[in-house]
Short mmCIF file of C-alpha atoms in Angstrom, two decimals:
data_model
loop_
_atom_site.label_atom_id
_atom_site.label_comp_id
_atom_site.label_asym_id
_atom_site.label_seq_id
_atom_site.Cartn_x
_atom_site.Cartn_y
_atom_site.Cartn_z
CA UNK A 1 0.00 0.00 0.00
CA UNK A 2 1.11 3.51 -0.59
CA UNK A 3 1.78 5.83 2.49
CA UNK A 4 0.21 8.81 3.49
CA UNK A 5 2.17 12.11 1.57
CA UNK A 6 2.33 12.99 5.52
CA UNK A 7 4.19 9.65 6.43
CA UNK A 8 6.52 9.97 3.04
CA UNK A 9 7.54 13.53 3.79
CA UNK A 10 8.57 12.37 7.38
CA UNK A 11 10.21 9.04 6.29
CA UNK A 12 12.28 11.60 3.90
CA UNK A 13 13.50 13.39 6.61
CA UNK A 14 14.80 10.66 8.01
CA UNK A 15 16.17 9.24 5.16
CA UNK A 16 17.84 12.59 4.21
CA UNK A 17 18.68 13.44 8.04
CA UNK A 18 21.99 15.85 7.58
CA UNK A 19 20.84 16.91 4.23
CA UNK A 20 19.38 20.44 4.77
CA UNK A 21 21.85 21.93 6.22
CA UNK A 22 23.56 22.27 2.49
CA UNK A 23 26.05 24.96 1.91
CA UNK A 24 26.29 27.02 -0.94
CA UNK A 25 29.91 27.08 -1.68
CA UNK A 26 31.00 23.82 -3.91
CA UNK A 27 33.70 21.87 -2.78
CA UNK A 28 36.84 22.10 -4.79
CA UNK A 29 39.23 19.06 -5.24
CA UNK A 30 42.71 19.49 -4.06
CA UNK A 31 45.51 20.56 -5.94
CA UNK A 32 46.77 18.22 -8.70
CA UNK A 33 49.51 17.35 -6.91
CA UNK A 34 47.98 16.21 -3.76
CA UNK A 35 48.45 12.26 -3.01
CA UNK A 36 44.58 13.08 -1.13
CA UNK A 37 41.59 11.87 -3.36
CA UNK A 38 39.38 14.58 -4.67
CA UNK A 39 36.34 14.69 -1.92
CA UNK A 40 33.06 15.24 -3.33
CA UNK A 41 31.36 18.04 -4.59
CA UNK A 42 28.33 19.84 -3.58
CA UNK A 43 26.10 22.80 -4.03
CA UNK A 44 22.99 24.08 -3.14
CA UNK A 45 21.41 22.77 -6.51
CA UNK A 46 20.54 19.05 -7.85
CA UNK A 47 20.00 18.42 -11.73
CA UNK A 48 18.57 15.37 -12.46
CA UNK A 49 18.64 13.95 -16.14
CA UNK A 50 16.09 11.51 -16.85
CA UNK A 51 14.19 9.90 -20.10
CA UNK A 52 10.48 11.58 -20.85
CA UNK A 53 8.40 8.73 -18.71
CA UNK A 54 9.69 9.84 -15.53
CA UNK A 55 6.53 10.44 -13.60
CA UNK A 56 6.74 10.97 -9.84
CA UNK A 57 3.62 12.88 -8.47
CA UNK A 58 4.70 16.24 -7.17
CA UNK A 59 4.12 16.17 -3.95
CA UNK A 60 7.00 13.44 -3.44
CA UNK A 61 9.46 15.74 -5.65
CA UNK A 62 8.55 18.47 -3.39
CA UNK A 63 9.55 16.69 -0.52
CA UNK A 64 12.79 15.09 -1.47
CA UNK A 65 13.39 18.95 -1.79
CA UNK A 66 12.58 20.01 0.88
CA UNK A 67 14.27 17.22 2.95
CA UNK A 68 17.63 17.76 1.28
CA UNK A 69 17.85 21.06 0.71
CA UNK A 70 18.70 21.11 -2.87
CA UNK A 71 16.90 23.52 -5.37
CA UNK A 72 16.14 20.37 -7.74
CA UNK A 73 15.67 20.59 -11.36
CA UNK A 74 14.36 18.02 -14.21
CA UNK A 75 16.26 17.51 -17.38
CA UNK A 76 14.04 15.58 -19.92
CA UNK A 77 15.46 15.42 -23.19
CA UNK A 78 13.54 12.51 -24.72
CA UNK A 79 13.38 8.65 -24.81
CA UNK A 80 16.20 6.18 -23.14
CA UNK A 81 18.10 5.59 -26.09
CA UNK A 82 18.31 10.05 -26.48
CA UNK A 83 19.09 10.41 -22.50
CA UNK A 84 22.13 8.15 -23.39
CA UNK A 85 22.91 9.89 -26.72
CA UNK A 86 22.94 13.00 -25.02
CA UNK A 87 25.16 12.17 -21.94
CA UNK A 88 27.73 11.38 -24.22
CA UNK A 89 27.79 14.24 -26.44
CA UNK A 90 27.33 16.73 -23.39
CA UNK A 91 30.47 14.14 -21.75
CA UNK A 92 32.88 17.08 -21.53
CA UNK A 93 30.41 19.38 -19.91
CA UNK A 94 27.70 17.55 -17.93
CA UNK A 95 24.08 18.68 -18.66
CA UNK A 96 23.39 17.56 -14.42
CA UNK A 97 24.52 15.71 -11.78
CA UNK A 98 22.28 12.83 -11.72
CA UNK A 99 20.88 10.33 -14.46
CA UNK A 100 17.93 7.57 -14.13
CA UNK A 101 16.23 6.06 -16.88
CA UNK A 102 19.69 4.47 -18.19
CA UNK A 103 17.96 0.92 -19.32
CA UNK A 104 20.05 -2.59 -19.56
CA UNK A 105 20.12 -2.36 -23.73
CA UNK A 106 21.72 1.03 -23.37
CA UNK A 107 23.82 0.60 -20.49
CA UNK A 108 27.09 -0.88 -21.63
CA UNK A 109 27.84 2.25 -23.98
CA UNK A 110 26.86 4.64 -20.99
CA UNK A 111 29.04 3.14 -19.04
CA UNK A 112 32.24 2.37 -21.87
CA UNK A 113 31.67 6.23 -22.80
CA UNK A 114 33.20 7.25 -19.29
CA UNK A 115 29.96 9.40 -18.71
CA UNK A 116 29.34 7.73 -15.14
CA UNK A 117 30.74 7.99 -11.56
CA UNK A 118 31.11 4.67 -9.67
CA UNK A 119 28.58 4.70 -6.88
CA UNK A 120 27.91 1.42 -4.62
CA UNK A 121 24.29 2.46 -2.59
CA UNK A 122 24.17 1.16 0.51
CA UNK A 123 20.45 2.21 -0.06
CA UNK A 124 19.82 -1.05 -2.46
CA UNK A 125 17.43 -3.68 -1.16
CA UNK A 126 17.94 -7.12 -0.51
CA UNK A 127 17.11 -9.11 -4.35
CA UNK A 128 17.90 -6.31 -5.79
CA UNK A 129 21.27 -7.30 -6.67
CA UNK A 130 20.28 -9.78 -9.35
CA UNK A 131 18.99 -6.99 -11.42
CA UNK A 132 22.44 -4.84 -11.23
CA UNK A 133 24.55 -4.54 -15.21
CA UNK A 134 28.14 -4.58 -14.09
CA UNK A 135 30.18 -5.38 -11.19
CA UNK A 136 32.02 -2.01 -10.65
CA UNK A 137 29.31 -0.05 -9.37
CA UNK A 138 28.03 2.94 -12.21
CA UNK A 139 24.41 1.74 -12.29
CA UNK A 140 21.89 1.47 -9.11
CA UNK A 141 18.60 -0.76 -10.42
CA UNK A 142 15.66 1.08 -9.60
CA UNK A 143 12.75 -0.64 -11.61
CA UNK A 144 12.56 -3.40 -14.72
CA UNK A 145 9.83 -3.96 -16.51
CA UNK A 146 9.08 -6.68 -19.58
CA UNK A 147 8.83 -4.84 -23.11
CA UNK A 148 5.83 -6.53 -24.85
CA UNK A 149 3.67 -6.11 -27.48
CA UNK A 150 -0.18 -5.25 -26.24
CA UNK A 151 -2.93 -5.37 -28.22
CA UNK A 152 -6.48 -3.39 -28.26
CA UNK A 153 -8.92 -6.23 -27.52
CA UNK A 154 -12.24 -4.45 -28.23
CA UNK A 155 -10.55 -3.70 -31.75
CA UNK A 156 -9.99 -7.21 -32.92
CA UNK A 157 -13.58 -8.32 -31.44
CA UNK A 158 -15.05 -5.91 -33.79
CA UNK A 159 -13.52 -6.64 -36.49
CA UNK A 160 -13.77 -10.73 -35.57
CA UNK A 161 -10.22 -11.45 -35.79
CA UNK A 162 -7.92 -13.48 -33.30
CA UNK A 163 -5.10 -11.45 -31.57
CA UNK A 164 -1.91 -12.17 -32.59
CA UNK A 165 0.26 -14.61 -30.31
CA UNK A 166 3.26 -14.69 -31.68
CA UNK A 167 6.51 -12.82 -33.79
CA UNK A 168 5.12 -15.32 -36.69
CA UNK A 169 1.37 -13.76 -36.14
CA UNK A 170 2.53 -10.28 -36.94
CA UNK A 171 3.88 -11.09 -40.44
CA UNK A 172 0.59 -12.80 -41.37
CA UNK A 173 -1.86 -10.85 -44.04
CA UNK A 174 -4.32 -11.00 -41.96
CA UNK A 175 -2.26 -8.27 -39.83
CA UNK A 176 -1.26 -5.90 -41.99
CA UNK A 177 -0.67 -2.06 -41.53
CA UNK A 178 -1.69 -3.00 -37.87
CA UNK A 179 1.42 -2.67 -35.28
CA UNK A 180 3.46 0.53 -34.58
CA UNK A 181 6.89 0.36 -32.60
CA UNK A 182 9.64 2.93 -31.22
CA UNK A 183 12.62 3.42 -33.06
CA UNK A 184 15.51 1.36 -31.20
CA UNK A 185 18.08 4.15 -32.72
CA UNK A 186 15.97 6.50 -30.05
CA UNK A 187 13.98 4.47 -27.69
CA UNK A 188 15.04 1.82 -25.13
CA UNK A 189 11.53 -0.05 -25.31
CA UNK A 190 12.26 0.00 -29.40
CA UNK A 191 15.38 -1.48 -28.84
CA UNK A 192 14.53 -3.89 -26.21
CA UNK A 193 11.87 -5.18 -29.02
CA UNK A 194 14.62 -5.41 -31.99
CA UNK A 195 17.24 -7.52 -29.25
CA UNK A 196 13.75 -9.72 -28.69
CA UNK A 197 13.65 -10.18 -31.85
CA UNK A 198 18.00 -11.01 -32.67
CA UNK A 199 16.97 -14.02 -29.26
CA UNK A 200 13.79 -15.09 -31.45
CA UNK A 201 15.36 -15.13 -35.18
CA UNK A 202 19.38 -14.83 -34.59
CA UNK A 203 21.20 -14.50 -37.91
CA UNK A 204 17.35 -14.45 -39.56
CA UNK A 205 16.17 -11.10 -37.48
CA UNK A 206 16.90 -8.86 -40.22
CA UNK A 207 14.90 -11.26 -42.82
CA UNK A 208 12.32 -11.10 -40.08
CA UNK A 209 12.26 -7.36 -40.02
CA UNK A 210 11.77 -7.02 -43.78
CA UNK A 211 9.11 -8.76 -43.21
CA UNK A 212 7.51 -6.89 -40.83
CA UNK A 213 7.99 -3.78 -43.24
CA UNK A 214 6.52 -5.63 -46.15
CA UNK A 215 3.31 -6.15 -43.81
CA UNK A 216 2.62 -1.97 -42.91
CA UNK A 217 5.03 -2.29 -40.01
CA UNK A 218 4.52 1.63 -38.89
CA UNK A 219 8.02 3.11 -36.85
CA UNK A 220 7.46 6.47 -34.44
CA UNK A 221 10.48 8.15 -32.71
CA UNK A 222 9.62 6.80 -29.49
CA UNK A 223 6.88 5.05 -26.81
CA UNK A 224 4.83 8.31 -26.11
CA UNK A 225 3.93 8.87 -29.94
CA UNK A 226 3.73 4.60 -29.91
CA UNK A 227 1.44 4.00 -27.17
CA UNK A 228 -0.14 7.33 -27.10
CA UNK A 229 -0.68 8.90 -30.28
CA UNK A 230 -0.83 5.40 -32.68
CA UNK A 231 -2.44 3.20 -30.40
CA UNK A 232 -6.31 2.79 -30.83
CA UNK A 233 -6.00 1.37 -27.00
CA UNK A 234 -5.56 4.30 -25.22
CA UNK A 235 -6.33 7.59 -24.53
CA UNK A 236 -5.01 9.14 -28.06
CA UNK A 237 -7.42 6.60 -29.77
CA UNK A 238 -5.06 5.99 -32.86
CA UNK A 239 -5.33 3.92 -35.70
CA UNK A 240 -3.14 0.91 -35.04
CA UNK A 241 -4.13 -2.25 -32.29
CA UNK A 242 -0.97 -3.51 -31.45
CA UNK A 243 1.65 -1.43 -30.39
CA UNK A 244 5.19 -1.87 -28.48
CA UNK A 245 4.88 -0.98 -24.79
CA UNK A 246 5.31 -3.18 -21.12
CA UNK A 247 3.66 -6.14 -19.68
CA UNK A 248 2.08 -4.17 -17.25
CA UNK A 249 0.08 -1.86 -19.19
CA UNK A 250 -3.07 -3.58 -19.58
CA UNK A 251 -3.84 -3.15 -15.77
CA UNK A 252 -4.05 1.30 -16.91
CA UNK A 253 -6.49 0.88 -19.52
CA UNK A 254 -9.64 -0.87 -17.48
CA UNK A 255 -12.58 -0.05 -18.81
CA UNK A 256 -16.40 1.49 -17.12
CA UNK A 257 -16.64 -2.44 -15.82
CA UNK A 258 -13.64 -2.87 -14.61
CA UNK A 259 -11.80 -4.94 -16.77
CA UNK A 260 -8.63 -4.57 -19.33
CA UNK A 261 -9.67 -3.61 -22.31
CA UNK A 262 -5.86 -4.08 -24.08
CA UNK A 263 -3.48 -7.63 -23.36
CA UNK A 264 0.22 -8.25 -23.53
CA UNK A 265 1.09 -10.86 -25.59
CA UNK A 266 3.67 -12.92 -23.22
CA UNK A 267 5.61 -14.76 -26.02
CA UNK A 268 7.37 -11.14 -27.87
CA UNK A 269 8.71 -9.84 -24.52
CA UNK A 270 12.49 -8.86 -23.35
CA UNK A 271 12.78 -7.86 -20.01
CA UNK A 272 14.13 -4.18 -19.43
CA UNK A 273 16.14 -2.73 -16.02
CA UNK A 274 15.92 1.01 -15.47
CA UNK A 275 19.20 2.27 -13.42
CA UNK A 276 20.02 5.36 -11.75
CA UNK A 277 24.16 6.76 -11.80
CA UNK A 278 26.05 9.63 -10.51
CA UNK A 279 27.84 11.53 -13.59
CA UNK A 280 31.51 11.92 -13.65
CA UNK A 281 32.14 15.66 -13.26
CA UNK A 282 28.92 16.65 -10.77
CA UNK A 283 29.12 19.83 -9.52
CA UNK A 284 26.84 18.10 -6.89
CA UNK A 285 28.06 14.96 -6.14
CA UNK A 286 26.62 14.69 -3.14
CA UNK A 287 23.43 15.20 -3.78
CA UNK A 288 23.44 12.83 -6.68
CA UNK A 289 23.94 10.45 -4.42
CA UNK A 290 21.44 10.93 -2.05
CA UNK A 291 19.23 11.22 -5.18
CA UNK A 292 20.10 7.67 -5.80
CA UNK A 293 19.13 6.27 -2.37
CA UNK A 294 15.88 8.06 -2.42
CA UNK A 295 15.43 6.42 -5.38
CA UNK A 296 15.44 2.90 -3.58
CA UNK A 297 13.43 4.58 -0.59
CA UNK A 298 10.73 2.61 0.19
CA UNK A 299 8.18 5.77 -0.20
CA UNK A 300 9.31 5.67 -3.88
CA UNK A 301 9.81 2.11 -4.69
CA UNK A 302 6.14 1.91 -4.03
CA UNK A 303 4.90 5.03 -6.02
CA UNK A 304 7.02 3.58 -9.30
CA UNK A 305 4.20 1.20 -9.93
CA UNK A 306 0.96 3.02 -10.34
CA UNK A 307 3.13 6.11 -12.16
CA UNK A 308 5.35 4.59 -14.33
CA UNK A 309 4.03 1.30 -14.67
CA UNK A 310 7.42 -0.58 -13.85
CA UNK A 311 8.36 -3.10 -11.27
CA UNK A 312 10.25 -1.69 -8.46
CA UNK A 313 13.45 -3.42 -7.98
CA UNK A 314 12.66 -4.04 -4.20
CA UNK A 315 10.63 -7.15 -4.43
CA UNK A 316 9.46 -6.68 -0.60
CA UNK A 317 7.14 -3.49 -2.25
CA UNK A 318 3.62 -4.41 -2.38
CA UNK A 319 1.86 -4.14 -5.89
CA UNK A 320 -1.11 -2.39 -6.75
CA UNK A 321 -4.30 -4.69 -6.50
CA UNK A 322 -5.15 -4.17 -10.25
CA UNK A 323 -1.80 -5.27 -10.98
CA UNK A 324 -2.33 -8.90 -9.59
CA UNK A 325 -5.54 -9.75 -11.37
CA UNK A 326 -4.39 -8.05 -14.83
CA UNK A 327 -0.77 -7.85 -15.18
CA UNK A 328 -0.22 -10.96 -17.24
CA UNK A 329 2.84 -12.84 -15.82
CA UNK A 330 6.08 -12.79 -18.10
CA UNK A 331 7.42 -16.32 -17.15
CA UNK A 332 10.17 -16.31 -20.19
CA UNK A 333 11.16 -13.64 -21.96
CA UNK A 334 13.86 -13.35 -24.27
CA UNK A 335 16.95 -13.07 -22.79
CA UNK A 336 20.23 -11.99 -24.66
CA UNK A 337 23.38 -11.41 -22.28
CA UNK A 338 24.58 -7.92 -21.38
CA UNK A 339 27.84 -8.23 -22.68
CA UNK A 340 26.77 -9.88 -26.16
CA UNK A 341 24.24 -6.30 -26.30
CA UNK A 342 27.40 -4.01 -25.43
CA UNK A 343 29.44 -6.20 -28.27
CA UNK A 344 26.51 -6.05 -30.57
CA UNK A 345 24.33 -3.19 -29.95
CA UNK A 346 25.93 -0.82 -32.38
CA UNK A 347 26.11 -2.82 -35.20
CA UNK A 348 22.20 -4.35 -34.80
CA UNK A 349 20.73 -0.83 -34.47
CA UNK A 350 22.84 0.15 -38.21
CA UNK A 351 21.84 -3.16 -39.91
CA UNK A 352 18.22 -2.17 -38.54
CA UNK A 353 18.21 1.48 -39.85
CA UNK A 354 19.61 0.52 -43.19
CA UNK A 355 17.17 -2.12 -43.61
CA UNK A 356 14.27 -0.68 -42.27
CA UNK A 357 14.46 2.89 -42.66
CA UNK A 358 16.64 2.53 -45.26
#
């Protein structure tokens, strides 16, 4: 259950006890030539980088604020796979102090670009481990979800045809000019989808995807203009009934009588981690990493959920009620390694764009 904003602004306190008491001078490191290490830095501001889904109702924002001190600001330049893009090109002068929304398909270049401070939590829950990318400490797990393919039921009982099951499904006549994805050059959900697809196919996947163009395939920048704009299943009432988007999402579009009126389809999933890191060259340090704990807060954990319909990576956090009678268990995804997506990512997401977009 979700506490009280009374209880969360008190348990924030605690959690950020020492925090307000901020100064506004930044702390330098020492001279070059000092054998000390550099301490970290802090300043009376936070800037927090994150992907365009980041949704955290304001009251909670206000009181991680409040608790620490910090005047805290939101960076949102776009999907996962531009948050990334943009760290790196910013690398030399850091857009923030702070990052979340780094996901496992994009986390290996993050983290070989040099863009990332190590930071070990000592906020992160017990089976949360299992979900971290590397073993040198740059990425925190803060949620996962599984990237799926849903599908607008009350569309395909009108027209009287069978939702699709499987990859194979989607190629068929029968379901043409019907599904809409993200671009995996710009979107972390689109990419999770086109490594889902190299686990399905292997050396076929680009075959596969020809395929899918042949049939009216449809390709958006990202998951908002996906899920939001193309998809006849929610609120934007688009043209297409099947679109790329999480397990999970069925259990947010209920209808008047209470039930889902959209499914995942189980067998196209890959199962996405969202991480938080401290960037190298913070002017607030500090506060980055107290960002990062919050993060993991149990307050938060249980608020990621019902607003960004993820899993939160503490797996002691209770889920919403909806979630358990709707939320279509992903028992097998598709699973490709971490370090065979660092080796390969580049080189899929090229072949992909030549071949698709051409």
């Amino acid at each position: 259950m979700i506490r009280p904003l009374a209880a969360l602004a008190g348990a924030l306190a605690v959690l950020l006890t020492g925090c307000a008491g901020v100064s506004g001078e930044v702390t330098q490191p020492p001279d070059p030539g000092s054998s000390q290490s550099a301490p970290a830095t802090e300043s009376t501001t936070l800037t927090v980088l994150t992907h365009d889904s980041f949704s955290l109702p304001e009251e909670t924002l206000a009181a991680f604020e409040k608790a620490s001190g910090y005047k805290v600001s939101y960076v949102q330049p776009g999907d996962g796979g531009t948050l990334v893009n943009q760290l790196i090109l910013t690398k030399d002068a850091p857009l923030g102090d702070v990052v979340f929304g780094i996901d496992n398909t994009f986390a290996g270049r993050a983290i070989d670009a040099g863009v990332l401070a190590s930071y070990t939590s000592p906020a992160l829950p017990d089976g949360a481990a299992d979900l971290a990318t590397d073993g040198k400490g740059f990425l925190t797990p803060i949620d996962y979800g599984d990237v799926c393919l849903n599908a607008d039921l009350g569309w395909f009982q009108a027209k009287g045809l069978a939702v699709p099951q499987t990859l194979d499904d989607l190629v068929k006549p029968e379901y043409a000019d019907l599904l809409v994805v993200p671009n995996p050059a710009s979107s972390t959900p689109g990419l999770a989808f086109l490594i889902a697809t190299v686990a399905a196919k292997g050396d076929g996947y680009l075959d596969y995807w020809k395929q899918l163009k042949a049939n009216g395939l449809k390709v958006v920048p990202g998951w908002t203009e996906a899920y939001t704009v193309e998809f006849s299943g929610s609120a934007g009432k688009g043209p297409r009934p099947l679109v790329l988007s999480y397990a999970s999402s069925p259990a947010s579009e209920l209808g008047e009588d209470g039930q889902p009126r959209t499914a995942n389809l189980p067998q196209t999933c890959l199962r996405q981690v969202e991480y938080a890191g401290v960037l190298a060259g913070a002017q607030n340090e500090v506060g980055a990493r107290k960002f990062v704990d919050w993060l993991l807060s149990p307050q938060v954990q249980a608020q990621i959920p019902p607003n960004m319909w993820m899993y939160p990576a503490d797996p002691a956090i209770a889920l919403p009620e909806d979630w358990a009678k709707f939320g279509t268990a992903v028992d097998q995804p598709w699973y490709v390694p971490a370090e065979t997506i660092a080796a390969q990512r580049d080189s899929w997401i090229r072949d992909w764009t030549t071949t698709v977009i051409g």
